[in-house]
Amino acid sequence: DLRVDARSLDIAAVRPYLAARLNAVLASALLSARGNLAINQTSAAAPIKIAYTGNGRLANVHLLDARSENDLLKWQALDVEQISAKIGEPVPEVTVGKLTLADFYARVIVSDQGRLNLIDLVKRDGQPAIDLAVPKAETKLASISATPTKPPEVSMPVDRDMAGNEPANKATQPRSMATKEIGDPSTPRPVIRIQQIEIVRGNVNFTDNFIKPNYTANMTGLGGTVSTLASDAIEPATMTLAGKIDDEAPLDISGRLNPLAPKLFLDIEGRTKGVDLPRLTPYSIKYAGYPIVKGKLSMEVSYKVDNDKLSANNHLFLDQLTFGDKVESPTATKLPVLLAVSLLKNTRGEIDINLPISGSLSDPKFSVGGIIVQVIVNVLTKIVTAPFALLASAFGGGEELGYVEFAAGSAALTANQTKRIDTLAKALNDRPALKVDIIGRVDPNVDTEGARTAKLDAKIRAAKVRQIVRGGGDSVDPAKVTVSDQERSALMAAVYDEEKIPDKPRNFIGIAKTVPAQDMEMLIVKNLAVTTEDLRTLANQRAAAVRNRLEVEGKVPRERLFLVEPKLDAGDIKDSGAKTRVDFSLK
C-alpha cells in the first residue's frame, strides 16, 4: 500500500517493450503521478490485483514512425485527474474524472500502397521487433532528447480516498453492468468511464502518398470537449470539436458518440466552409483527369451509426469550381466530367449536391470511403446518362425536357410543346456552360401520310391566296392564311381541278365528274408524292422552329444552339414519347 509522488520521470526504459509491440520509436516521455497505489495477492495462485487512485500526467511524449523516422505522435501534456483504477478484478474498472490533452500533434499518412499508418501502428503476430540500434534512429533520438520541452506546471490534487475505494464523485458514476450484459462471460470487457475529455490546441497533419502528386492537409487549432464516456452506459457522450483546415477554413464537429459501448454508437455532424479546391488537385487528376485551378468547397455532413448500421448524408457546396486542361490518368473515370460539372453549375458558378450513403459495418467488405466513391460515380453516371431528368427535376417539375413532340407531318409547335421549350430555355440560362445540339427527326411510317395532309393544307391556303389576289387584294404569306370550314369545300374543289390525278372519276365523254369534297381530299392525298427530301425538309423545319423559340422567346444565345444533321428514321428511339419529334443533346 504505497503513497506515490513522482515528478517528470523519464520512461525511456520502456522503449524495448514498446518496440516489441508497436511500429514506432519512443523518442521521449516524462511521467508524473500523485496518488495511492495498492498491490495485493492473496495466494501464490491468485491473480495480482492492482488499484490506483489519484492523478497522472504523461508529458513531452514524442513517437516516431519506426520506418520513416518522421514524427508520428507527440503532445506536450496529457493530464488525467481523479483516477480510480482496479486491475486484476473479474471485471477490471477504470474511472477518470477528467482527461486533458494539450498541444498535441498527429501525423496521419496513407502509404503508396494505400494503407493508413495508424492501422499498422500495433504489430501483428510474426512481425519483427524494431532495431533500436539503427544509426539514423539513434541520431534522431539523440537530437530530440537533447532539447526536451518543459511541460507547463499543473496542480496535482491528491484524491482523498485510499487505494481501492470508489472515487469521491461516486454518485455521478453509472452503475456497472453485469458481465453477461456486455459480452462473453469467459472474456469480460473492462468497465471504462471518463467523465470529461478536453482537447486543447491540436494539430493533425494528413498526407496521402497513394496519389501522385502527393496531397497534404493540416487540421490546426483543434479543440473541444467530450462529456461522459462509459462502456457500461446507455446514454452516449456529447462531443464538440472545432478547428481550422490549413489555418484558413473553419471546421466544426458536434454530436453524440459512445466508442466504448459493445457496439459503436455515433451520431455526429460536421461542417466546414471555404476550403480552397486547388489543394485537392492531386485527387481530381487521379480520379477525374483534370486539375482544379479555382474554387472553394463548403460541406455539411451527418453520420449515424447504430446497431452496426450506417446512415449518412454529405451536403457539398462548390463555388466557382474550374478545371484546367485534361491530364492523362489511367485511374480517371471515363465519364464526361466537364459535362457533369456544366449540368450541376448554375449561373452563379455554384454546385449544390447531396450524397446520401448507407451500409452495414458488419459486412467485411464495408468501406465508408468505397461507398462514397461509388455514390459519386453513380451520381455522375446518372447525370451524364440522363441529363434532362436532372434539369426537369430542377426546373420543370419532372416534365421530360429531352425532346419536343410534333403532330404527324407538321413542324408547328403546340402550346404544350412551347411550354416545354421555355422550361428548357430557363434551365439552359441557369447553366451557361451548356451547349445544345438540336436534332430534327421524322418517322417515315407516320410522317409520310402526315406530310401528304400537310401538303394538301398548303395547297388549300395557296388557293385562297390566289382567290384574294384575283379579288383585288394584296398578296399574303400562305403560311399565315386561315381557312374556315365553310371555305374549305370550295377551295378543295379548286385544288382538285388543278391537280393532275390519273384516276379522277370521269363521265362518258372524259370530263371529270363532280365528286363530294371528302372524295376529292382522298384522291388528292393519295396522289401527292412525299420524297426523302420532303422528309428531310420537314425534320429541318422542326429543328428550326425549336431553335427559333429557344433563341427569340427563351433568350438563349444562338452560339449555344446547334442544328445538326436530321435523322430520317425512328429505329433508335426507346422511350414512350412520339417519334415525330426534335431531340436534344447537351455538351
Coordinates of C-alpha atoms in Angstrom, one line a residue:
D1 CA 0.0 0.0 0.0
L2 CA 2.0 2.9 -1.3
R3 CA 1.8 6.7 -1.5
V4 CA 3.2 7.8 -4.9
D5 CA 4.6 11.2 -5.7
A6 CA 6.6 11.1 -9.0
R7 CA 7.7 14.1 -11.0
S8 CA 8.8 14.0 -14.6
L9 CA 10.3 10.5 -14.6
D10 CA 12.0 9.7 -17.9
I11 CA 10.4 6.5 -19.0
A12 CA 12.9 5.7 -21.7
A13 CA 13.3 2.3 -20.1
V14 CA 10.1 1.1 -21.6
R15 CA 11.3 1.6 -25.2
P16 CA 12.2 -2.1 -25.7
Y17 CA 8.7 -3.1 -24.5
L18 CA 7.1 -0.7 -27.0
A19 CA 9.4 -1.7 -29.8
A20 CA 8.2 -5.3 -29.4
R21 CA 4.6 -4.2 -29.8
L22 CA 4.5 -1.0 -31.9
N23 CA 5.9 0.1 -35.2
A24 CA 7.0 3.2 -33.5
V25 CA 10.0 4.5 -31.6
L26 CA 9.5 6.4 -28.3
A27 CA 11.8 9.4 -28.5
S28 CA 10.8 11.0 -25.2
A29 CA 8.2 10.8 -22.5
L30 CA 8.0 12.1 -18.9
L31 CA 5.7 10.5 -16.3
S32 CA 4.3 12.2 -13.3
A33 CA 1.8 10.7 -10.8
R34 CA 0.4 11.6 -7.3
G35 CA -1.9 9.2 -5.5
N36 CA -2.3 5.9 -3.7
L37 CA -1.1 2.5 -5.2
A38 CA -2.2 -0.8 -3.8
I39 CA -0.9 -4.2 -4.9
N40 CA -2.5 -7.3 -3.5
Q41 CA -2.1 -11.1 -4.0
T42 CA -3.9 -13.4 -1.5
S43 CA -2.0 -16.5 -2.6
A44 CA 0.7 -17.7 -5.0
A45 CA -2.0 -19.0 -7.3
A46 CA -4.3 -15.9 -7.1
P47 CA -4.1 -13.1 -9.6
I48 CA -2.3 -9.9 -8.7
K49 CA -4.7 -7.1 -8.1
I50 CA -3.6 -3.5 -8.6
A51 CA -5.6 -0.4 -7.6
Y52 CA -4.7 3.2 -8.0
T53 CA -6.4 6.4 -7.1
G54 CA -5.1 9.8 -7.8
N55 CA -3.8 11.9 -10.7
G56 CA -1.3 11.4 -13.5
R57 CA 0.4 13.1 -16.3
L58 CA 2.3 12.0 -19.4
A59 CA 4.3 14.9 -20.9
N60 CA 6.7 15.6 -23.6
V61 CA 5.6 12.5 -25.4
H62 CA 7.2 12.0 -28.8
L63 CA 6.7 9.0 -31.0
L64 CA 8.5 8.5 -34.3
D65 CA 7.4 6.3 -37.2
A66 CA 9.8 3.3 -37.0
R67 CA 10.2 3.1 -40.8
S68 CA 10.5 6.7 -41.9
E69 CA 11.6 8.2 -38.6
N70 CA 9.1 11.0 -39.2
D71 CA 7.1 12.5 -36.4
L72 CA 4.1 10.3 -35.7
L73 CA 2.5 11.4 -32.5
K74 CA 3.5 13.9 -29.9
W75 CA 2.0 16.1 -27.2
Q76 CA 3.1 18.5 -24.5
A77 CA 0.8 17.2 -21.7
L78 CA -1.8 14.6 -21.1
D79 CA -3.3 15.2 -17.7
V80 CA -5.5 12.5 -16.1
E81 CA -7.4 13.6 -13.0
Q82 CA -9.4 11.6 -10.4
I83 CA -8.2 8.2 -11.5
S84 CA -9.7 5.2 -9.9
A85 CA -8.3 2.0 -11.5
K86 CA -8.8 -1.6 -10.5
I87 CA -6.8 -4.2 -12.5
G88 CA -6.9 -7.9 -11.9
E89 CA -10.5 -7.9 -10.8
P90 CA -13.0 -10.3 -12.5
V91 CA -14.2 -7.1 -14.3
P92 CA -11.5 -4.6 -14.5
E93 CA -12.6 -1.0 -13.9
V94 CA -11.0 2.3 -14.8
T95 CA -12.7 5.6 -13.9
V96 CA -11.3 9.0 -14.8
G97 CA -12.7 12.4 -13.7
K98 CA -11.1 14.5 -16.4
L99 CA -8.7 13.8 -19.2
T100 CA -7.0 16.8 -20.9
L101 CA -4.8 16.6 -23.9
A102 CA -2.9 19.8 -24.7
D103 CA -0.7 20.8 -27.6
F104 CA -0.7 17.6 -29.5
Y105 CA 0.4 16.7 -33.0
A106 CA -0.5 13.6 -35.0
R107 CA 0.7 12.6 -38.4
V108 CA -1.6 10.5 -40.5
I109 CA -0.2 9.0 -43.6
V110 CA -1.7 6.9 -46.4
S111 CA 1.2 4.9 -47.9
D112 CA 1.8 4.4 -51.6
Q113 CA 0.2 1.0 -51.2
G114 CA -3.0 2.8 -49.9
R115 CA -2.6 1.7 -46.2
L116 CA -3.1 4.1 -43.3
N117 CA -0.1 4.3 -41.0
L118 CA -2.3 4.2 -37.8
I119 CA -3.6 0.8 -38.9
D120 CA -0.1 -0.7 -38.8
L121 CA 0.9 1.1 -35.5
V122 CA 0.3 -2.1 -33.5
K123 CA 2.3 -5.0 -34.6
R124 CA 0.7 -8.2 -35.8
D125 CA 2.0 -11.6 -34.8
G126 CA 5.2 -12.6 -36.6
Q127 CA 6.3 -9.0 -37.2
P128 CA 10.0 -8.4 -36.2
A129 CA 10.9 -6.1 -33.4
I130 CA 12.2 -2.6 -34.2
D131 CA 16.0 -2.4 -34.3
L132 CA 16.8 0.4 -31.9
A133 CA 20.5 0.3 -32.9
V134 CA 19.9 1.7 -36.4
P135 CA 22.4 4.7 -36.7
K136 CA 19.8 7.1 -38.2
A137 CA 17.3 6.3 -35.4
E138 CA 20.0 6.9 -32.8
T139 CA 20.8 10.3 -34.3
K140 CA 17.2 11.3 -34.4
L141 CA 16.5 10.2 -30.8
A142 CA 19.6 12.0 -29.5
S143 CA 18.7 15.3 -31.2
I144 CA 15.2 15.2 -29.7
S145 CA 16.2 14.1 -26.2
A146 CA 18.9 16.8 -26.0
T147 CA 16.3 19.6 -26.0
P148 CA 13.3 18.4 -24.1
T149 CA 10.3 20.7 -23.9
K150 CA 9.3 21.5 -20.3
P151 CA 5.7 20.8 -19.7
P152 CA 3.6 23.5 -18.1
E153 CA 3.1 23.2 -14.3
V154 CA -0.3 21.8 -13.4
S155 CA -1.5 21.3 -9.9
M156 CA -1.9 17.6 -8.9
P157 CA -4.5 17.4 -6.1
V158 CA -4.4 14.2 -4.0
D159 CA -7.6 12.1 -4.1
R160 CA -8.9 11.9 -0.6
D161 CA -9.8 8.2 -0.9
M162 CA -7.4 5.4 -0.2
A163 CA -6.5 2.9 -2.9
G164 CA -9.2 0.6 -3.9
N165 CA -12.1 2.8 -2.7
E166 CA -14.7 4.4 -5.0
P167 CA -13.9 8.0 -6.0
A168 CA -15.5 10.9 -4.3
N169 CA -17.9 11.5 -7.2
K170 CA -19.3 8.0 -7.0
A171 CA -22.9 9.3 -7.1
T172 CA -22.3 10.6 -10.6
Q173 CA -20.9 7.3 -11.8
P174 CA -23.2 5.0 -13.9
R175 CA -23.8 1.5 -12.4
S176 CA -21.6 -1.3 -13.6
M177 CA -23.3 -3.7 -16.0
A178 CA -23.1 -7.4 -15.3
T179 CA -20.6 -9.2 -17.4
K180 CA -23.2 -11.2 -19.2
E181 CA -24.8 -7.9 -20.3
I182 CA -21.8 -6.6 -22.1
G183 CA -20.0 -9.6 -23.5
D184 CA -19.0 -13.2 -23.3
P185 CA -18.6 -14.2 -19.6
S186 CA -15.4 -16.0 -20.4
T187 CA -13.8 -12.8 -21.7
P188 CA -15.3 -9.9 -19.6
R189 CA -15.0 -6.5 -21.0
P190 CA -13.4 -3.9 -18.7
V191 CA -15.6 -1.1 -17.5
I192 CA -14.1 2.2 -18.5
R193 CA -15.6 5.6 -17.5
I194 CA -14.3 9.0 -18.4
Q195 CA -16.3 11.9 -17.0
Q196 CA -14.9 14.6 -19.2
I197 CA -12.3 14.9 -22.1
E198 CA -10.8 18.2 -23.1
I199 CA -8.6 18.8 -26.2
V200 CA -6.6 22.0 -26.5
R201 CA -4.5 23.3 -29.4
G202 CA -4.4 20.1 -31.5
N203 CA -2.8 19.7 -34.9
V204 CA -3.4 16.7 -37.3
N205 CA -1.2 16.5 -40.4
F206 CA -2.6 14.3 -43.2
T207 CA -0.5 13.2 -46.1
D208 CA -1.7 10.9 -48.9
N209 CA 1.2 9.2 -50.7
F210 CA -1.2 6.9 -52.6
I211 CA -1.9 9.5 -55.2
K212 CA 0.7 11.3 -57.3
P213 CA 1.5 14.1 -56.8
N214 CA 1.0 13.7 -53.0
Y215 CA -1.7 15.5 -51.1
T216 CA -1.1 17.1 -47.7
A217 CA -3.6 18.9 -45.4
N218 CA -3.4 20.3 -41.9
M219 CA -6.1 20.5 -39.3
T220 CA -4.9 23.1 -36.9
G221 CA -6.1 24.7 -33.7
L222 CA -8.2 21.7 -32.8
G223 CA -10.0 22.0 -29.5
G224 CA -13.2 20.8 -27.8
T225 CA -14.8 18.7 -25.2
V226 CA -16.4 15.3 -24.8
S227 CA -18.8 14.6 -22.0
T228 CA -19.1 11.3 -20.0
L229 CA -17.8 8.3 -21.9
A230 CA -18.6 4.9 -20.3
S231 CA -18.5 1.4 -21.6
D232 CA -21.4 0.5 -19.3
A233 CA -23.6 3.5 -20.0
I234 CA -26.5 3.5 -22.5
E235 CA -26.5 7.3 -22.9
P236 CA -23.9 8.4 -25.4
A237 CA -21.5 11.3 -24.8
T238 CA -21.8 14.7 -26.2
M239 CA -18.9 16.0 -28.3
T240 CA -17.9 19.4 -29.7
L241 CA -14.8 20.0 -31.7
A242 CA -13.6 23.0 -33.6
G243 CA -10.5 24.0 -35.6
K244 CA -9.3 25.0 -39.0
I245 CA -8.2 23.3 -42.2
D246 CA -4.8 24.7 -43.3
D247 CA -5.2 27.6 -40.9
E248 CA -8.0 29.0 -43.2
A249 CA -11.3 27.2 -43.4
P250 CA -13.2 26.7 -40.2
L251 CA -14.1 23.2 -39.1
D252 CA -16.8 22.3 -36.6
I253 CA -17.8 18.8 -35.4
S254 CA -20.6 18.1 -32.9
G255 CA -22.9 15.3 -31.9
R256 CA -23.1 12.2 -29.7
L257 CA -21.0 9.1 -29.6
N258 CA -20.1 6.1 -27.4
P259 CA -17.0 4.3 -28.8
L260 CA -16.7 2.3 -25.6
A261 CA -20.0 0.6 -25.9
P262 CA -20.2 -3.1 -27.0
K263 CA -21.4 -1.8 -30.3
L264 CA -20.3 1.6 -31.6
F265 CA -22.9 4.4 -31.5
L266 CA -22.3 7.6 -33.4
D267 CA -24.5 10.5 -34.3
I268 CA -22.4 13.4 -35.4
E269 CA -22.5 16.4 -37.7
G270 CA -19.5 18.2 -39.2
R271 CA -19.2 21.3 -41.3
T272 CA -16.5 23.4 -42.9
K273 CA -16.6 26.4 -45.2
G274 CA -14.4 27.9 -47.8
V275 CA -11.8 25.1 -48.3
D276 CA -9.7 26.0 -51.4
L277 CA -10.3 23.4 -54.0
P278 CA -7.0 23.7 -55.8
R279 CA -5.5 21.9 -52.8
L280 CA -7.4 18.8 -54.0
T281 CA -5.9 18.8 -57.4
P282 CA -4.0 15.5 -56.8
Y283 CA -7.3 13.8 -56.3
S284 CA -9.0 15.4 -59.2
I285 CA -6.2 14.4 -61.6
K286 CA -6.2 10.8 -60.3
Y287 CA -9.9 10.3 -60.4
A288 CA -11.3 12.9 -62.8
G289 CA -8.3 13.5 -65.2
Y290 CA -8.4 17.3 -64.7
P291 CA -6.6 19.6 -62.3
I292 CA -8.6 22.1 -60.3
V293 CA -7.5 25.7 -60.9
K294 CA -10.1 27.5 -59.0
G295 CA -13.0 27.0 -56.5
K296 CA -14.0 26.7 -52.9
L297 CA -15.7 23.9 -51.0
S298 CA -18.2 24.1 -48.1
M299 CA -19.5 20.9 -46.7
E300 CA -22.1 19.7 -44.1
V301 CA -22.0 16.0 -43.2
S302 CA -24.0 13.9 -40.8
Y303 CA -23.1 10.4 -39.9
K304 CA -25.1 8.0 -37.7
V305 CA -24.0 4.5 -36.7
D306 CA -26.5 2.5 -34.7
N307 CA -26.6 -1.3 -34.3
D308 CA -23.9 -1.7 -36.9
K309 CA -25.9 0.3 -39.5
L310 CA -24.5 3.4 -41.1
S311 CA -26.7 6.2 -42.5
A312 CA -25.1 9.4 -43.6
N313 CA -25.6 12.4 -45.7
N314 CA -22.9 14.6 -47.4
H315 CA -24.1 18.0 -48.4
L316 CA -21.5 19.6 -50.7
F317 CA -21.5 23.2 -51.9
L318 CA -18.8 24.1 -54.5
D319 CA -18.3 27.6 -55.6
Q320 CA -16.6 28.5 -58.9
L321 CA -15.2 25.0 -59.5
T322 CA -13.0 25.3 -62.5
F323 CA -10.9 22.6 -64.2
G324 CA -7.7 23.0 -66.2
D325 CA -6.6 21.1 -69.2
K326 CA -7.1 17.4 -69.3
V327 CA -4.3 15.3 -67.8
E328 CA -3.9 11.6 -68.8
S329 CA -4.5 9.4 -65.8
P330 CA -5.1 5.6 -66.1
T331 CA -7.3 5.7 -63.0
A332 CA -9.5 8.6 -64.2
T333 CA -13.2 8.0 -64.9
K334 CA -14.3 7.7 -68.5
L335 CA -17.4 9.7 -67.7
P336 CA -17.6 13.2 -69.3
V337 CA -16.7 15.1 -66.1
L338 CA -16.9 18.6 -67.7
L339 CA -20.4 17.9 -68.9
A340 CA -21.4 16.7 -65.4
V341 CA -20.0 19.9 -63.9
S342 CA -21.7 22.1 -66.5
L343 CA -25.0 20.4 -65.7
L344 CA -24.6 21.0 -62.0
K345 CA -23.2 24.5 -62.1
N346 CA -25.7 27.4 -62.1
T347 CA -25.3 30.9 -63.4
R348 CA -23.5 32.0 -60.2
G349 CA -20.9 29.2 -60.7
E350 CA -22.3 27.2 -57.7
I351 CA -22.9 23.4 -57.4
D352 CA -25.2 22.3 -54.6
I353 CA -25.4 18.5 -54.2
N354 CA -26.4 15.9 -51.6
L355 CA -24.8 12.5 -51.4
P356 CA -26.7 10.1 -49.0
I357 CA -24.9 6.8 -48.1
S358 CA -25.7 3.8 -46.1
G359 CA -24.3 0.4 -45.3
S360 CA -23.6 -2.3 -42.7
L361 CA -20.5 -2.2 -40.6
S362 CA -20.8 -6.0 -40.1
D363 CA -20.2 -6.5 -43.8
P364 CA -16.5 -7.5 -44.1
K365 CA -16.4 -5.7 -47.4
F366 CA -17.8 -2.5 -45.9
S367 CA -15.8 0.7 -46.5
V368 CA -17.1 4.2 -46.0
G369 CA -14.6 5.6 -48.5
G370 CA -15.5 2.9 -51.0
I371 CA -19.2 3.7 -50.6
I372 CA -18.7 7.4 -51.0
V373 CA -16.7 6.9 -54.2
Q374 CA -19.3 4.5 -55.5
V375 CA -22.1 7.0 -54.7
I376 CA -20.2 9.8 -56.5
V377 CA -19.7 7.6 -59.6
N378 CA -23.4 6.6 -59.5
V379 CA -24.4 10.3 -59.3
L380 CA -22.1 11.3 -62.1
T381 CA -23.3 8.4 -64.2
K382 CA -26.9 9.3 -63.7
I383 CA -26.3 12.9 -64.5
V384 CA -24.5 12.3 -67.8
T385 CA -26.7 9.5 -69.0
A386 CA -30.0 11.2 -68.1
P387 CA -29.1 14.9 -68.0
F388 CA -32.6 16.1 -68.9
A389 CA -34.1 14.3 -66.0
L390 CA -31.8 16.4 -63.7
L391 CA -32.9 19.6 -65.5
A392 CA -36.5 18.6 -65.4
S393 CA -36.5 17.9 -61.7
A394 CA -34.8 21.3 -61.0
F395 CA -36.9 23.4 -63.4
G396 CA -39.8 21.6 -64.9
G397 CA -41.4 19.6 -62.1
G398 CA -40.5 16.3 -63.7
E399 CA -41.6 17.0 -67.3
E400 CA -39.4 15.4 -70.0
L401 CA -37.1 18.0 -71.5
G402 CA -35.0 15.8 -73.8
Y403 CA -37.3 16.2 -76.8
V404 CA -40.2 18.1 -78.3
E405 CA -43.1 16.3 -80.0
F406 CA -44.8 17.3 -83.2
A407 CA -48.0 16.2 -85.0
A408 CA -47.5 13.9 -87.9
G409 CA -46.2 15.7 -91.0
S410 CA -46.2 19.1 -89.1
A411 CA -43.5 21.5 -88.0
A412 CA -45.9 23.7 -86.0
L413 CA -45.4 24.0 -82.2
T414 CA -48.3 23.4 -79.9
A415 CA -48.9 25.2 -76.6
N416 CA -47.7 22.2 -74.6
Q417 CA -44.5 22.0 -76.6
T418 CA -43.7 25.7 -76.4
K419 CA -44.1 25.4 -72.6
R420 CA -41.6 22.5 -72.6
I421 CA -39.1 24.5 -74.7
D422 CA -39.5 27.5 -72.4
T423 CA -38.6 25.3 -69.4
L424 CA -35.6 24.1 -71.2
A425 CA -34.6 27.6 -72.0
K426 CA -34.8 28.5 -68.3
A427 CA -32.6 25.6 -67.5
L428 CA -30.0 26.5 -70.2
N429 CA -29.9 30.1 -69.0
D430 CA -29.2 28.8 -65.5
R431 CA -26.4 26.5 -66.8
P432 CA -24.5 29.0 -69.0
A433 CA -21.7 26.5 -69.8
L434 CA -24.1 24.1 -71.5
K435 CA -24.5 23.9 -75.3
V436 CA -27.3 22.0 -77.0
D437 CA -27.5 20.1 -80.2
I438 CA -30.9 20.2 -81.9
I439 CA -31.7 17.1 -84.0
G440 CA -34.8 17.3 -86.2
R441 CA -36.4 13.8 -86.7
V442 CA -39.1 12.2 -88.8
D443 CA -40.8 8.8 -88.6
P444 CA -41.5 7.7 -92.2
N445 CA -44.2 5.4 -91.1
V446 CA -46.2 8.3 -89.6
D447 CA -44.8 11.4 -91.2
T448 CA -45.3 10.3 -94.8
E449 CA -49.1 10.3 -94.6
G450 CA -49.0 13.4 -92.4
A451 CA -46.8 15.2 -94.9
R452 CA -49.3 14.5 -97.6
T453 CA -52.1 16.0 -95.5
A454 CA -49.8 19.0 -94.8
K455 CA -49.1 19.4 -98.5
L456 CA -52.9 19.4 -99.1
D457 CA -53.4 22.1 -96.5
A458 CA -50.7 24.2 -98.0
K459 CA -52.3 23.9 -101.5
I460 CA -55.7 25.0 -100.0
R461 CA -54.1 28.0 -98.4
A462 CA -52.3 28.8 -101.6
A463 CA -55.7 28.6 -103.4
K464 CA -57.1 31.1 -101.0
V465 CA -54.2 33.5 -101.6
R466 CA -54.9 33.3 -105.4
Q467 CA -58.5 34.0 -104.7
I468 CA -57.7 37.0 -102.6
V469 CA -55.3 38.4 -105.3
R470 CA -57.9 37.9 -108.1
G471 CA -60.4 39.8 -106.0
G472 CA -58.0 42.8 -105.9
G473 CA -56.5 42.2 -102.5
D474 CA -52.8 42.2 -101.6
S475 CA -50.8 39.0 -101.7
V476 CA -50.1 37.4 -98.2
D477 CA -48.0 34.7 -96.9
P478 CA -49.8 31.4 -97.4
A479 CA -48.5 30.1 -94.1
K480 CA -50.4 32.9 -92.3
V481 CA -53.7 32.4 -94.1
T482 CA -56.5 30.7 -92.2
V483 CA -59.3 28.7 -93.9
S484 CA -62.7 28.3 -92.3
D485 CA -64.7 25.1 -92.6
Q486 CA -67.2 26.9 -94.9
E487 CA -64.4 28.0 -97.3
R488 CA -62.6 24.6 -97.3
S489 CA -65.0 22.7 -99.6
A490 CA -64.9 25.4 -102.3
L491 CA -61.1 25.7 -102.1
M492 CA -60.8 21.9 -102.1
A493 CA -62.7 21.8 -105.4
A494 CA -60.3 24.4 -106.8
V495 CA -57.3 22.4 -105.9
Y496 CA -58.9 19.2 -107.2
D497 CA -59.5 20.8 -110.6
E498 CA -55.8 21.9 -110.8
E499 CA -54.3 18.6 -109.7
K500 CA -53.3 16.0 -112.3
I501 CA -54.8 12.9 -110.8
P502 CA -54.7 9.8 -113.1
D503 CA -57.7 8.1 -111.5
K504 CA -60.1 11.0 -111.4
P505 CA -63.7 9.8 -112.0
R506 CA -64.9 10.9 -115.5
N507 CA -68.1 10.8 -117.5
F508 CA -68.5 9.0 -120.8
I509 CA -67.0 11.9 -122.8
G510 CA -63.9 12.2 -120.5
I511 CA -64.8 15.2 -118.4
A512 CA -64.0 15.0 -114.7
K513 CA -67.1 14.3 -112.6
T514 CA -68.1 16.4 -109.6
V515 CA -67.5 14.3 -106.5
P516 CA -68.0 15.1 -102.8
A517 CA -65.3 17.1 -101.0
Q518 CA -64.3 14.1 -98.9
D519 CA -63.6 12.0 -102.0
M520 CA -61.7 14.9 -103.6
E521 CA -59.5 15.1 -100.5
M522 CA -58.9 11.3 -100.5
L523 CA -57.8 11.4 -104.2
I524 CA -55.6 14.4 -103.8
V525 CA -53.8 13.0 -100.8
K526 CA -53.4 9.6 -102.4
N527 CA -51.6 11.1 -105.4
L528 CA -49.3 13.5 -103.5
A529 CA -45.7 12.3 -103.6
V530 CA -43.6 12.5 -100.5
T531 CA -39.9 12.1 -101.2
T532 CA -37.0 11.5 -98.8
E533 CA -36.0 15.1 -99.4
D534 CA -39.5 16.2 -98.3
L535 CA -39.0 14.3 -95.0
R536 CA -35.5 15.9 -94.6
T537 CA -37.1 19.3 -95.1
L538 CA -39.7 18.5 -92.5
A539 CA -37.1 17.4 -90.0
N540 CA -35.1 20.6 -90.6
Q541 CA -38.2 22.7 -90.2
R542 CA -39.0 21.2 -86.9
A543 CA -35.4 21.8 -85.6
A544 CA -35.5 25.4 -86.9
A545 CA -38.9 26.0 -85.1
V546 CA -37.4 24.8 -81.8
R547 CA -34.2 26.7 -82.2
N548 CA -36.0 29.9 -83.0
R549 CA -38.2 29.5 -80.0
L550 CA -35.2 29.0 -77.7
E551 CA -33.4 32.0 -79.2
V552 CA -36.2 34.5 -79.5
E553 CA -38.5 33.7 -76.7
G554 CA -36.1 31.8 -74.4
K555 CA -33.3 34.3 -74.8
V556 CA -30.7 31.5 -75.2
P557 CA -27.7 32.9 -77.3
R558 CA -27.6 31.4 -80.8
E559 CA -24.0 30.5 -80.4
R560 CA -25.1 27.9 -77.8
L561 CA -27.7 26.3 -80.2
F562 CA -26.5 23.9 -82.9
L563 CA -28.7 22.5 -85.7
V564 CA -27.2 19.1 -86.6
E565 CA -27.9 16.6 -89.4
P566 CA -31.5 15.4 -89.1
K567 CA -32.5 11.8 -88.6
L568 CA -34.9 10.3 -91.1
D569 CA -35.9 7.2 -89.1
A570 CA -37.1 6.3 -85.6
G571 CA -35.5 3.0 -85.0
D572 CA -33.2 4.1 -82.1
I573 CA -36.0 5.8 -80.1
K574 CA -36.5 3.7 -76.9
D575 CA -38.8 5.9 -74.8
S576 CA -42.6 6.1 -75.0
G577 CA -42.7 9.6 -76.5
A578 CA -43.9 10.4 -80.0
K579 CA -41.4 9.5 -82.7
T580 CA -42.2 12.6 -84.7
R581 CA -40.0 15.0 -82.7
V582 CA -36.9 17.0 -82.2
D583 CA -34.2 15.6 -79.9
F584 CA -31.7 17.5 -77.7
S585 CA -28.2 16.6 -76.8
L586 CA -26.1 18.5 -74.3
K587 CA -22.4 19.2 -74.4

